[in-house]
Short mmCIF file of C-alpha atoms in Angstrom, two decimals:
data_model
loop_
_atom_site.label_atom_id
_atom_site.label_comp_id
_atom_site.label_asym_id
_atom_site.label_seq_id
_atom_site.Cartn_x
_atom_site.Cartn_y
_atom_site.Cartn_z
CA LEU M 1 -18.17 -1.01 -25.76
CA ALA M 2 -18.99 0.20 -29.26
CA GLY M 3 -15.71 -0.98 -30.76
CA LYS M 4 -14.40 -3.99 -28.85
CA VAL M 5 -17.59 -5.59 -27.55
CA VAL M 6 -20.28 -4.73 -30.11
CA SER M 7 -18.36 -4.47 -33.39
CA GLY M 8 -15.29 -6.59 -32.60
CA ILE M 9 -12.74 -3.98 -33.74
CA PRO M 10 -9.71 -2.66 -31.75
CA GLU M 11 -10.27 -0.06 -29.01
CA ASP M 12 -8.77 2.92 -30.85
CA ASP M 13 -9.51 1.85 -34.42
CA PRO M 14 -9.85 4.93 -36.67
CA ARG M 15 -13.12 3.52 -38.03
CA ASN M 16 -14.76 3.93 -34.61
CA PRO M 17 -16.54 7.34 -34.38
CA ALA M 18 -16.21 7.32 -30.55
CA THR M 19 -12.39 7.24 -30.37
CA ILE M 20 -11.95 11.03 -30.29
CA ALA M 21 -14.59 11.29 -27.55
CA ASP M 22 -12.56 8.70 -25.61
CA ASN M 23 -9.40 10.77 -25.92
CA VAL M 24 -11.20 13.97 -24.96
CA GLY M 25 -12.71 12.15 -21.99
CA ASP M 26 -9.28 11.08 -20.72
CA ASN M 27 -8.16 14.71 -20.74
CA VAL M 28 -11.32 16.04 -19.11
CA GLY M 29 -11.56 13.33 -16.46
CA ASP M 30 -8.02 12.35 -15.49
CA VAL M 31 -6.30 15.69 -16.13
CA ALA M 32 -8.75 18.57 -15.64
CA GLY M 33 -11.05 16.70 -13.24
CA MET M 34 -8.37 15.17 -11.02
CA GLY M 35 -6.39 18.42 -11.07
CA SER M 36 -9.46 20.38 -9.98
CA ASP M 37 -10.19 17.83 -7.26
CA LEU M 38 -6.67 17.99 -5.79
CA PHE M 39 -6.53 21.77 -6.12
CA GLY M 40 -9.86 21.96 -4.29
CA SER M 41 -8.51 19.71 -1.54
CA PHE M 42 -5.50 22.00 -1.17
CA GLY M 43 -7.61 25.15 -0.97
CA GLU M 44 -10.18 23.63 1.39
CA ALA M 45 -7.54 22.15 3.74
CA THR M 46 -5.86 25.55 3.88
CA CYS M 47 -9.20 27.25 4.60
CA ALA M 48 -10.01 24.73 7.36
CA ALA M 49 -6.61 25.24 9.02
CA LEU M 50 -6.91 29.03 8.78
CA VAL M 51 -10.46 29.04 10.21
CA ILE M 52 -9.38 26.92 13.20
CA ALA M 53 -6.20 28.97 13.72
CA ALA M 54 -8.18 32.21 13.62
CA GLN M 55 -10.23 31.00 16.64
CA SER M 56 -7.02 30.60 18.71
CA HIS M 57 -6.09 33.59 20.85
CA ASP M 58 -2.47 32.43 21.12
CA LEU M 59 -1.92 31.78 17.39
CA VAL M 60 -3.40 35.16 16.46
CA SER M 61 -1.28 36.88 19.13
CA ALA M 62 1.88 35.11 17.90
CA GLY M 63 1.76 37.13 14.70
CA TRP M 64 0.86 36.98 11.02
CA ASP M 65 3.51 34.38 10.14
CA THR M 66 2.10 31.92 12.67
CA LEU M 67 -1.49 32.53 11.60
CA ILE M 68 -0.77 31.86 7.91
CA PHE M 69 1.56 28.93 8.65
CA PRO M 70 -0.65 26.55 6.53
CA LEU M 71 0.36 28.56 3.45
CA TYR M 72 4.04 27.96 4.21
CA ILE M 73 3.42 24.20 3.90
CA SER M 74 2.09 24.73 0.36
CA SER M 75 4.99 27.03 -0.54
CA VAL M 76 7.69 24.65 0.70
CA GLY M 77 5.99 21.77 -1.12
CA ILE M 78 6.14 23.61 -4.45
CA LEU M 79 9.86 24.37 -4.04
CA VAL M 80 10.71 20.79 -3.01
CA CYS M 81 8.76 19.30 -5.95
CA ILE M 82 10.51 21.66 -8.40
CA ALA M 83 13.86 20.41 -7.07
CA THR M 84 12.92 16.71 -7.29
CA SER M 85 11.45 17.09 -10.80
CA PHE M 86 15.00 16.99 -12.20
CA VAL M 87 15.45 13.42 -10.92
CA ALA M 88 13.23 11.83 -13.59
CA THR M 89 14.38 14.18 -16.37
CA ASP M 90 18.15 14.47 -15.79
CA PHE M 91 19.62 12.34 -13.00
CA ARG M 92 17.68 9.09 -13.43
CA PRO M 93 15.64 9.08 -16.63
CA VAL M 94 13.69 6.05 -17.85
CA ARG M 95 15.99 3.76 -19.87
CA SER M 96 13.90 0.58 -20.13
CA GLU M 97 10.28 -0.58 -19.96
CA ALA M 98 10.85 -2.19 -16.57
CA SER M 99 12.11 1.05 -15.01
CA ILE M 100 9.10 3.28 -15.84
CA GLU M 101 7.17 2.72 -12.63
CA GLU M 102 10.36 2.60 -10.55
CA VAL M 103 11.55 6.04 -11.72
CA LEU M 104 8.17 7.66 -11.09
CA LYS M 105 7.89 6.11 -7.62
CA THR M 106 11.45 7.20 -6.80
CA GLN M 107 10.57 10.79 -7.65
CA LEU M 108 7.50 10.66 -5.39
CA THR M 109 9.52 9.12 -2.53
CA LEU M 110 12.29 11.73 -2.85
CA SER M 111 9.67 14.51 -2.82
CA THR M 112 8.29 13.09 0.44
CA VAL M 113 11.76 12.83 2.00
CA GLY M 114 12.67 16.36 0.87
CA MET M 115 9.41 17.76 2.20
CA THR M 116 9.96 16.05 5.57
CA VAL M 117 13.46 17.52 5.92
CA ALA M 118 12.41 21.00 4.76
CA MET M 119 9.39 21.30 7.09
CA PHE M 120 11.28 20.74 10.35
CA PRO M 121 13.09 24.12 10.42
CA VAL M 122 9.95 25.87 9.07
CA CYS M 123 7.89 24.50 12.00
CA ALA M 124 10.60 25.56 14.48
CA MET M 125 10.74 29.02 12.94
CA PHE M 126 7.06 29.97 12.92
CA MET M 127 5.15 27.92 15.54
CA PRO M 128 5.11 28.98 19.23
CA GLN M 129 6.18 26.51 21.92
CA GLU M 130 2.88 26.65 23.83
CA PHE M 131 -0.58 27.65 22.65
CA TYR M 132 -4.27 26.94 23.19
CA LEU M 133 -6.56 26.21 20.23
CA GLY M 134 -9.45 28.33 21.46
CA PRO M 135 -10.51 31.85 22.44
CA LYS M 136 -8.63 31.78 25.77
CA SER M 137 -4.88 32.06 26.34
CA PHE M 138 -2.74 29.01 27.17
CA ALA M 139 -2.07 30.33 30.69
CA SER M 140 -5.77 30.67 31.56
CA ALA M 141 -7.17 27.61 29.74
CA CYS M 142 -4.50 24.98 30.35
CA VAL M 143 -4.34 25.07 34.14
CA GLU M 144 -3.26 22.09 36.22
CA GLY M 145 -5.74 19.22 36.00
CA VAL M 146 -7.05 20.22 32.55
CA SER M 147 -6.24 17.60 29.89
CA THR M 148 -7.30 18.42 26.32
CA SER M 149 -5.73 18.17 22.87
CA LYS M 150 -6.43 21.89 22.45
CA CYS M 151 -3.58 22.57 24.92
CA VAL M 152 -0.37 22.19 22.86
CA THR M 153 2.86 22.19 24.87
CA MET M 154 5.49 21.32 22.23
CA GLY M 155 4.21 23.42 19.35
CA PRO M 156 6.94 23.04 16.68
CA MET M 157 7.43 19.29 17.25
CA SER M 158 3.68 18.56 17.40
CA THR M 159 3.15 20.55 14.20
CA PHE M 160 5.96 18.67 12.46
CA CYS M 161 4.60 15.29 13.58
CA CYS M 162 1.12 16.08 12.19
CA ILE M 163 2.55 17.17 8.83
CA ALA M 164 4.93 14.18 8.65
CA ALA M 165 2.08 11.78 9.49
CA GLY M 166 0.12 13.13 6.53
CA LEU M 167 3.16 13.09 4.22
CA TRP M 168 4.23 9.51 4.87
CA GLY M 169 0.68 8.22 5.27
CA GLY M 170 -0.12 9.55 1.80
CA LEU M 171 2.97 7.91 0.32
CA ILE M 172 2.10 4.53 1.86
CA ILE M 173 -1.52 4.81 0.66
CA GLY M 174 -0.19 5.57 -2.83
CA PHE M 175 2.08 2.53 -2.84
CA VAL M 176 -0.63 0.25 -1.44
CA THR M 177 -2.91 1.49 -4.22
CA GLU M 178 -0.16 0.65 -6.70
CA TYR M 179 0.17 -2.86 -5.27
CA TYR M 180 -3.53 -3.53 -5.81
CA THR M 181 -3.77 -1.97 -9.30
CA SER M 182 -0.45 -2.78 -11.06
CA HIS M 183 -0.07 -6.00 -13.05
CA SER M 184 3.47 -6.23 -11.65
CA TYR M 185 1.97 -7.75 -8.48
CA SER M 186 -0.13 -10.82 -7.68
CA PRO M 187 -3.59 -9.27 -6.98
CA VAL M 188 -4.09 -7.99 -10.55
CA ARG M 189 -2.52 -11.16 -12.02
CA GLU M 190 -5.06 -13.22 -10.07
CA VAL M 191 -7.85 -11.11 -11.57
CA ALA M 192 -6.37 -11.62 -15.05
CA ARG M 193 -6.17 -15.41 -14.60
CA SER M 194 -9.77 -15.49 -13.29
CA THR M 195 -10.94 -14.61 -16.82
CA GLU M 196 -10.25 -18.24 -17.78
CA THR M 197 -13.75 -19.12 -16.57
CA GLY M 198 -15.46 -16.05 -18.04
CA ALA M 199 -16.46 -12.48 -17.26
CA ALA M 200 -18.47 -13.38 -14.14
CA THR M 201 -15.46 -14.67 -12.20
CA ASN M 202 -13.46 -11.67 -13.41
CA ILE M 203 -16.10 -9.36 -11.91
CA ILE M 204 -16.16 -11.34 -8.64
CA TYR M 205 -12.36 -11.28 -8.26
CA GLY M 206 -12.21 -7.57 -9.10
CA LEU M 207 -14.85 -6.63 -6.54
CA ALA M 208 -13.11 -8.73 -3.89
CA LEU M 209 -9.81 -7.00 -4.68
CA GLY M 210 -11.42 -3.57 -4.31
CA TYR M 211 -13.00 -4.40 -0.95
CA LYS M 212 -9.75 -5.87 0.37
CA SER M 213 -7.72 -2.88 -0.82
CA THR M 214 -9.53 -0.59 1.63
CA ILE M 215 -8.05 -2.26 4.72
CA ILE M 216 -4.56 -0.72 4.84
CA PRO M 217 -5.45 2.80 3.54
CA VAL M 218 -8.35 3.16 5.98
CA GLY M 219 -6.16 1.86 8.82
CA ILE M 220 -3.48 4.42 7.92
CA LEU M 221 -6.03 7.26 7.71
CA ALA M 222 -7.45 6.25 11.10
CA GLY M 223 -3.91 6.30 12.55
CA ILE M 224 -3.18 9.73 11.05
CA VAL M 225 -6.42 11.16 12.47
CA PHE M 226 -5.71 9.66 15.90
CA VAL M 227 -2.15 11.00 16.06
CA ALA M 228 -2.98 14.43 14.65
CA PHE M 229 -6.07 14.91 16.81
CA SER M 230 -4.26 13.73 19.96
CA LEU M 231 -1.44 16.23 19.38
CA MET M 232 -3.29 19.31 18.12
CA ASP M 233 -7.04 18.63 17.97
CA MET M 234 -8.72 19.39 14.62
CA TYR M 235 -5.96 21.86 13.71
CA GLY M 236 -3.61 18.87 13.61
CA VAL M 237 -5.96 17.01 11.23
CA ALA M 238 -5.97 20.04 8.89
CA LEU M 239 -2.15 20.19 8.98
CA ALA M 240 -1.99 16.43 8.28
CA ALA M 241 -4.20 16.98 5.22
CA LEU M 242 -1.86 19.73 4.02
CA GLY M 243 1.09 17.44 4.71
CA MET M 244 -0.43 14.70 2.55
CA LEU M 245 -0.93 17.29 -0.19
CA GLY M 246 2.58 18.70 0.28
CA THR M 247 3.93 16.65 -2.62
CA LEU M 248 0.94 17.56 -4.80
CA SER M 249 3.06 18.95 -7.66
CA THR M 250 4.92 15.64 -8.11
CA CYS M 251 1.81 13.55 -7.47
CA LEU M 252 -0.21 15.46 -10.06
CA ALA M 253 2.60 15.21 -12.61
CA ILE M 254 2.79 11.41 -12.38
CA ASP M 255 -1.02 11.19 -12.29
CA VAL M 256 -1.40 13.16 -15.55
CA TYR M 257 1.30 10.95 -17.10
CA GLY M 258 -1.29 8.15 -17.39
CA PRO M 259 -3.89 9.78 -19.68
CA ILE M 260 -1.12 11.33 -21.81
CA CYS M 261 0.29 7.85 -22.55
CA ASP M 262 -3.21 6.44 -23.06
CA ASN M 263 -3.96 9.11 -25.68
CA ALA M 264 -0.55 8.56 -27.30
CA GLY M 265 -1.44 4.89 -27.74
CA GLY M 266 -4.81 5.84 -29.21
CA ILE M 267 -3.19 8.22 -31.70
CA ALA M 268 -0.64 5.53 -32.66
CA GLU M 269 -3.44 3.08 -33.44
CA MET M 270 -5.62 5.62 -35.26
CA ALA M 271 -2.62 6.65 -37.38
CA GLU M 272 -2.00 2.94 -38.13
CA MET M 273 1.59 3.14 -36.94
CA PRO M 274 3.67 -0.08 -36.62
CA GLU M 275 2.71 -2.60 -33.94
CA THR M 276 6.01 -1.99 -32.13
CA VAL M 277 4.94 1.61 -31.46
CA ARG M 278 1.66 0.45 -29.95
CA GLU M 279 3.52 -2.07 -27.76
CA LYS M 280 5.67 0.73 -26.34
CA THR M 281 2.70 3.03 -25.73
CA ASP M 282 0.85 0.12 -24.07
CA ALA M 283 3.78 -0.36 -21.68
CA LEU M 284 3.76 3.36 -20.90
CA ASP M 285 -0.03 3.29 -20.55
CA ALA M 286 0.06 0.37 -18.11
CA ALA M 287 2.56 2.27 -15.95
CA GLY M 288 0.41 5.36 -16.40
CA ASN M 289 -2.68 3.51 -15.14
CA THR M 290 -0.75 2.60 -12.00
CA THR M 291 0.55 6.13 -11.43
CA ALA M 292 -2.97 7.45 -12.03
CA ALA M 293 -4.18 5.01 -9.37
CA ILE M 294 -1.49 6.33 -6.99
CA GLY M 295 -2.80 9.84 -7.71
CA LYS M 296 -6.36 8.71 -6.98
CA GLY M 297 -5.15 7.15 -3.70
CA PHE M 298 -3.63 10.48 -2.70
CA ALA M 299 -6.77 12.33 -3.76
CA ILE M 300 -9.10 10.05 -1.77
CA GLY M 301 -6.90 10.02 1.35
CA SER M 302 -6.46 13.78 1.32
CA ALA M 303 -10.20 14.30 0.65
CA CYS M 304 -10.97 12.28 3.78
CA LEU M 305 -8.60 14.37 5.90
CA VAL M 306 -9.83 17.60 4.31
CA GLY M 307 -13.43 16.59 5.00
CA LEU M 308 -12.53 15.91 8.64
CA ALA M 309 -10.64 19.21 8.88
CA LEU M 310 -13.66 21.09 7.50
CA PHE M 311 -15.85 19.09 9.89
CA GLY M 312 -13.59 20.33 12.73
CA ALA M 313 -13.88 23.89 11.45
CA PHE M 314 -17.69 23.47 11.35
CA VAL M 315 -17.76 22.14 14.93
CA THR M 316 -15.63 25.13 16.02
CA ARG M 317 -17.74 27.63 14.10
CA ALA M 318 -21.06 26.15 15.23
CA GLY M 319 -19.97 26.21 18.88
CA LEU M 320 -20.53 22.49 19.39
CA ASN M 321 -19.02 20.66 22.38
CA LEU M 322 -18.41 16.99 23.18
CA ALA M 323 -21.81 16.58 24.81
CA SER M 324 -23.75 17.99 21.88
CA VAL M 325 -22.13 15.62 19.33
CA SER M 326 -22.36 12.46 21.43
CA LEU M 327 -23.17 9.23 19.57
CA VAL M 328 -25.69 8.27 22.28
CA SER M 329 -27.88 11.16 21.10
CA PRO M 330 -30.71 9.69 18.98
CA LEU M 331 -30.62 12.68 16.60
CA ILE M 332 -26.86 12.36 16.03
CA PHE M 333 -27.02 8.59 15.52
CA ALA M 334 -29.97 8.79 13.15
CA SER M 335 -28.22 11.53 11.16
CA LEU M 336 -25.02 9.49 11.02
CA ILE M 337 -26.85 6.49 9.54
CA PHE M 338 -28.54 8.72 6.96
CA GLY M 339 -25.20 10.38 6.10
CA ALA M 340 -23.58 6.99 5.52
CA MET M 341 -26.26 6.29 2.90
CA ILE M 342 -25.60 9.47 0.87
CA PRO M 343 -22.50 8.08 -1.00
CA TYR M 344 -24.55 5.06 -2.16
CA TRP M 345 -27.37 7.28 -3.43
CA PHE M 346 -24.83 9.55 -5.13
CA SER M 347 -22.94 6.60 -6.70
CA ALA M 348 -26.19 5.12 -7.98
CA MET M 349 -26.92 8.37 -9.79
CA THR M 350 -23.45 8.72 -11.33
CA MET M 351 -23.20 5.05 -12.38
CA LYS M 352 -26.61 5.13 -14.04
CA SER M 353 -25.71 8.40 -15.79
CA VAL M 354 -22.60 6.79 -17.29
CA GLY M 355 -24.66 3.78 -18.36
CA GLN M 356 -27.26 5.95 -20.07
CA ALA M 357 -24.62 8.04 -21.88
CA ALA M 358 -22.77 4.87 -22.97
CA ASN M 359 -26.01 3.37 -24.24
CA GLU M 360 -26.68 6.48 -26.31
CA MET M 361 -23.10 6.48 -27.63
CA VAL M 362 -23.24 2.79 -28.66
CA LYS M 363 -26.46 3.40 -30.56
CA GLU M 364 -24.94 6.41 -32.35
CA VAL M 365 -21.84 4.41 -33.36
CA ALA M 366 -24.04 1.55 -34.58
CA ARG M 367 -26.09 4.06 -36.60
CA GLN M 368 -22.96 5.45 -38.27
CA PHE M 369 -21.65 1.96 -39.07
CA ARG M 370 -25.04 1.16 -40.58
CA GLU M 371 -25.56 4.38 -42.55
CA ILE M 372 -22.03 5.31 -43.71
CA PRO M 373 -21.17 2.85 -46.52
CA GLY M 374 -17.85 1.03 -46.10
CA LEU M 375 -17.02 2.55 -42.68
CA LEU M 376 -17.08 -0.65 -40.63
CA GLU M 377 -15.47 -2.70 -43.40
CA GLY M 378 -12.73 -0.10 -43.87
CA THR M 379 -13.39 0.18 -47.62
CA PRO M 380 -10.94 2.64 -49.25
CA GLY M 381 -12.55 6.03 -49.94
CA HIS M 382 -15.40 5.70 -47.45
CA ALA M 383 -16.80 8.85 -45.82
CA PRO M 384 -15.19 9.82 -42.47
CA PRO M 385 -16.98 9.01 -39.20
CA ASP M 386 -18.82 11.84 -37.42
CA HIS M 387 -16.64 12.27 -34.31
CA ALA M 388 -18.31 15.55 -33.31
CA LYS M 389 -21.67 13.83 -32.76
CA CYS M 390 -20.13 11.39 -30.24
CA ILE M 391 -18.31 14.20 -28.42
CA ALA M 392 -21.60 16.15 -28.24
CA ILE M 393 -23.39 13.11 -26.73
CA SER M 394 -20.72 12.79 -24.03
CA THR M 395 -20.57 16.51 -23.28
CA ASP M 396 -24.34 16.99 -23.13
CA ALA M 397 -24.76 13.93 -20.91
CA SER M 398 -22.04 15.05 -18.49
CA LEU M 399 -23.63 18.47 -18.03
CA ARG M 400 -27.19 17.21 -17.87
CA GLU M 401 -26.52 14.29 -15.54
CA MET M 402 -24.43 16.41 -13.17
CA ILE M 403 -27.46 18.33 -11.90
CA ALA M 404 -29.23 15.70 -9.77
CA PRO M 405 -26.11 14.43 -7.86
CA ALA M 406 -25.01 18.05 -7.25
CA VAL M 407 -28.45 18.96 -5.89
CA LEU M 408 -28.36 15.92 -3.58
CA VAL M 409 -24.95 16.77 -2.12
CA MET M 410 -25.61 20.51 -1.79
CA THR M 411 -29.15 20.47 -0.39
CA THR M 412 -28.81 17.63 2.14
CA PRO M 413 -26.64 19.49 4.71
CA LEU M 414 -28.66 22.67 4.17
CA LEU M 415 -31.98 20.94 4.82
CA PHE M 416 -30.57 19.12 7.86
CA GLY M 417 -29.19 22.38 9.26
CA ILE M 418 -32.36 24.38 8.64
CA PHE M 419 -34.86 21.82 9.93
CA LEU M 420 -32.90 19.65 12.40
CA GLY M 421 -30.10 21.95 13.58
CA VAL M 422 -26.32 21.91 13.87
CA ASP M 423 -26.16 18.65 15.87
CA ALA M 424 -27.84 16.75 13.04
CA VAL M 425 -25.43 18.27 10.50
CA ALA M 426 -22.48 17.02 12.58
CA GLY M 427 -23.88 13.48 12.51
CA LEU M 428 -24.65 13.72 8.80
CA LEU M 429 -21.08 14.77 7.95
CA ALA M 430 -19.51 12.05 10.10
CA GLY M 431 -21.59 9.36 8.38
CA ALA M 432 -20.99 10.69 4.86
CA ILE M 433 -17.20 10.98 5.31
CA SER M 434 -16.76 7.54 6.91
CA SER M 435 -18.87 5.86 4.23
CA SER M 436 -17.42 7.78 1.26
CA ILE M 437 -13.82 6.88 2.02
CA GLN M 438 -14.56 3.13 1.91
CA MET M 439 -16.53 3.34 -1.32
CA ALA M 440 -14.09 5.66 -3.07
CA ILE M 441 -11.03 3.48 -2.41
CA SER M 442 -12.87 0.29 -3.35
CA ALA M 443 -14.35 1.69 -6.57
CA SER M 444 -11.09 3.28 -7.77
CA ASN M 445 -8.94 0.22 -7.08
CA THR M 446 -11.44 -2.24 -8.55
CA GLY M 447 -11.60 -0.26 -11.80
CA GLY M 448 -7.82 0.17 -11.96
CA ALA M 449 -7.27 -3.56 -11.37
CA TRP M 450 -9.69 -4.57 -14.14
CA ASP M 451 -8.02 -2.14 -16.56
CA ASN M 452 -4.53 -3.49 -15.91
CA ALA M 453 -5.75 -7.09 -15.84
CA LYS M 454 -6.92 -6.53 -19.43
CA LYS M 455 -3.51 -5.10 -20.36
CA TYR M 456 -1.80 -8.07 -18.69
CA VAL M 457 -3.81 -10.41 -20.95
CA GLU M 458 -3.05 -8.27 -24.03
CA LYS M 459 0.68 -8.52 -23.28
CA GLY M 460 0.43 -12.28 -23.70
CA SER M 461 1.39 -12.89 -20.07
CA VAL M 462 -1.48 -15.31 -19.36
CA VAL M 463 -0.84 -18.88 -20.51
CA ILE M 464 -3.60 -21.52 -20.22
CA ASP M 465 -2.72 -25.16 -21.04
CA GLY M 466 0.37 -24.01 -22.89
CA VAL M 467 -1.58 -21.55 -25.09
CA VAL M 468 -0.70 -17.84 -24.86
CA GLN M 469 -3.86 -15.75 -24.51
CA ARG M 470 -3.86 -12.45 -26.44
CA LYS M 471 -6.28 -9.97 -28.01
CA GLY M 472 -9.31 -11.66 -29.52
CA SER M 473 -9.21 -14.69 -27.22
CA GLU M 474 -12.12 -15.62 -24.96
CA LEU M 475 -10.01 -14.56 -21.95
CA HIS M 476 -9.46 -11.17 -23.50
CA LYS M 477 -13.19 -10.73 -24.14
CA ALA M 478 -13.89 -11.49 -20.46
CA ALA M 479 -11.15 -9.04 -19.41
CA VAL M 480 -12.67 -6.35 -21.64
CA VAL M 481 -16.03 -6.76 -19.88
CA GLY M 482 -14.33 -6.18 -16.51
CA ASP M 483 -12.45 -3.16 -17.87
CA THR M 484 -15.69 -1.72 -19.25
CA VAL M 485 -17.51 -2.14 -15.92
CA GLY M 486 -14.50 -0.67 -14.11
CA ASP M 487 -14.34 2.57 -16.11
CA PRO M 488 -17.33 4.27 -14.42
CA LEU M 489 -16.08 2.99 -11.04
CA LYS M 490 -12.53 4.36 -11.31
CA ASP M 491 -13.24 7.42 -13.47
CA THR M 492 -16.65 8.58 -12.25
CA SER M 493 -18.10 7.31 -8.97
CA GLY M 494 -14.82 6.76 -7.13
CA PRO M 495 -13.21 10.17 -7.72
CA ALA M 496 -16.58 11.97 -7.47
CA LEU M 497 -16.99 10.74 -3.88
CA ASN M 498 -14.05 12.99 -2.98
CA ILE M 499 -16.29 15.91 -3.85
CA VAL M 500 -19.10 14.48 -1.68
CA MET M 501 -16.83 14.46 1.39
CA LYS M 502 -15.52 17.98 0.85
CA LEU M 503 -18.55 19.80 -0.57
CA MET M 504 -20.96 18.71 2.17
CA ALA M 505 -18.45 19.77 4.82
CA ILE M 506 -17.57 23.14 3.32
CA LEU M 507 -21.23 24.04 2.72
CA SER M 508 -21.95 23.20 6.36
CA LEU M 509 -19.05 25.40 7.43
CA VAL M 510 -20.18 28.34 5.29
CA PHE M 511 -23.77 28.15 6.61
CA ALA M 512 -22.82 27.35 10.24
CA ASP M 513 -23.73 30.84 11.50
CA PHE M 514 -27.05 30.71 9.64
CA PHE M 515 -27.87 27.32 11.20
CA ARG M 516 -27.06 28.71 14.67
CA SER M 517 -29.42 31.62 14.12
CA ILE M 518 -32.43 29.26 13.83
CA ASN M 519 -33.70 28.52 17.36
CA ASP M 520 -30.15 28.80 18.71
CA GLY M 521 -28.96 25.94 16.48
CA ALA M 522 -31.90 23.58 17.13
CA GLY M 523 -33.47 24.08 13.66
CA LEU M 524 -37.05 24.82 12.70
CA PHE M 525 -38.26 21.57 14.29
CA ASP M 526 -36.63 22.75 17.56
CA LEU M 527 -35.79 19.20 18.67
CA PRO M 528 -34.30 18.79 22.19
CA ARG M 529 -30.47 18.95 22.30
CA ASN M 530 -27.96 17.32 24.64
#
């Protein structure tokens, strides 16, 4: 905003005091933040699977190896990803601009294939043939006439199918995300061409793309949940989440590739290196934006499954049954509607926080341009810009503005559990998870599409009436507006909704016994239960 829109100078121009803050932000958000998010998903999915397994008499009786089977999924995934890492570095390195995305996608696909092959013997080795996912034994609980997904008759094969569903579902979600955010395909090119009539149509096309991009990923997630739950109840959903995260090492590597290339481009421009260098870093950055979007797709999909797995662990821990979490219960339905609103409230807070911090940053940059003689004009010998002040604004804002959204997400399930009981918490979690997944996918893909639409214009790929549109054109200015609006969507609100899904569920799980101790789970208001 401060450089391109307000002052009309390039994005990473060394005169701009905010450029270093931008580079730091890429590292903090897309590397440390996304890494923490995916690591949290891994840990929470493992915890959910272990909690559910620990409630099963048969799995506990089968031995330690069976009980800690979720950890074997993580271990195998690390080994497979180490093996496939040599593909992009030794066997099939990048040799041309066109092959960047292809090589990275090949590595991810090979990791998925390798993980699928490796997990089959592991499932056969450690999982019993028959078991019941509850406190009773299979022989006593699964008598003739009893039909429930807690009774598992083909243990190794069912386990493998749940893991494979998560693995391949995650890969497809990643590639669908790429289709909607890469300028190699028509959706982003349509958004880029829409800038011909100004920023408004660019915004409209980008929002429409984001909404449309939720269809296939949500359909796939619904299919994974249906298959996994049908085969192995909520334990299957937890294993599917771990399966989707099985290729985490590769996924995180190609995700972090994006901000590294983005910062390399920024350094090239700040160092005033030749234009050819910037063109190469822009090509790498465009591919990096797409791979980062694939990483976000994985993160959102896995967060949904992890949230559901933790929800299943909460239901198990709270002693809820089908009757007590029925949608026809007024308390459950009312809680579900309220839960579906939480992601909107949370997103409103985070979006406004970004806007306020950006406003403060723009004013600081304008002040420095005004008060430091020769800075904006680039006069030789001018005093250097104060980068530290801009970094301080960003850092202070991120810490200060984090408090209110965190309080919202952490206190809501606690208040519901204390006052309304465990049934209300179940409804709240169901609403929050189902709403968050739609918003997160839409926000991330909309922002990614606007970013790459801008890069598509900057490449000179948009031609209007025989005139090539490049940096500085009216089309480019409209594309920059979309990119600027998209940044808080794809880098703040979208990824942060992953935390909403997981944090609400894990807090509910941790406090489940406390909730049950209040009027036998009915809460302080002691409302009637089903």
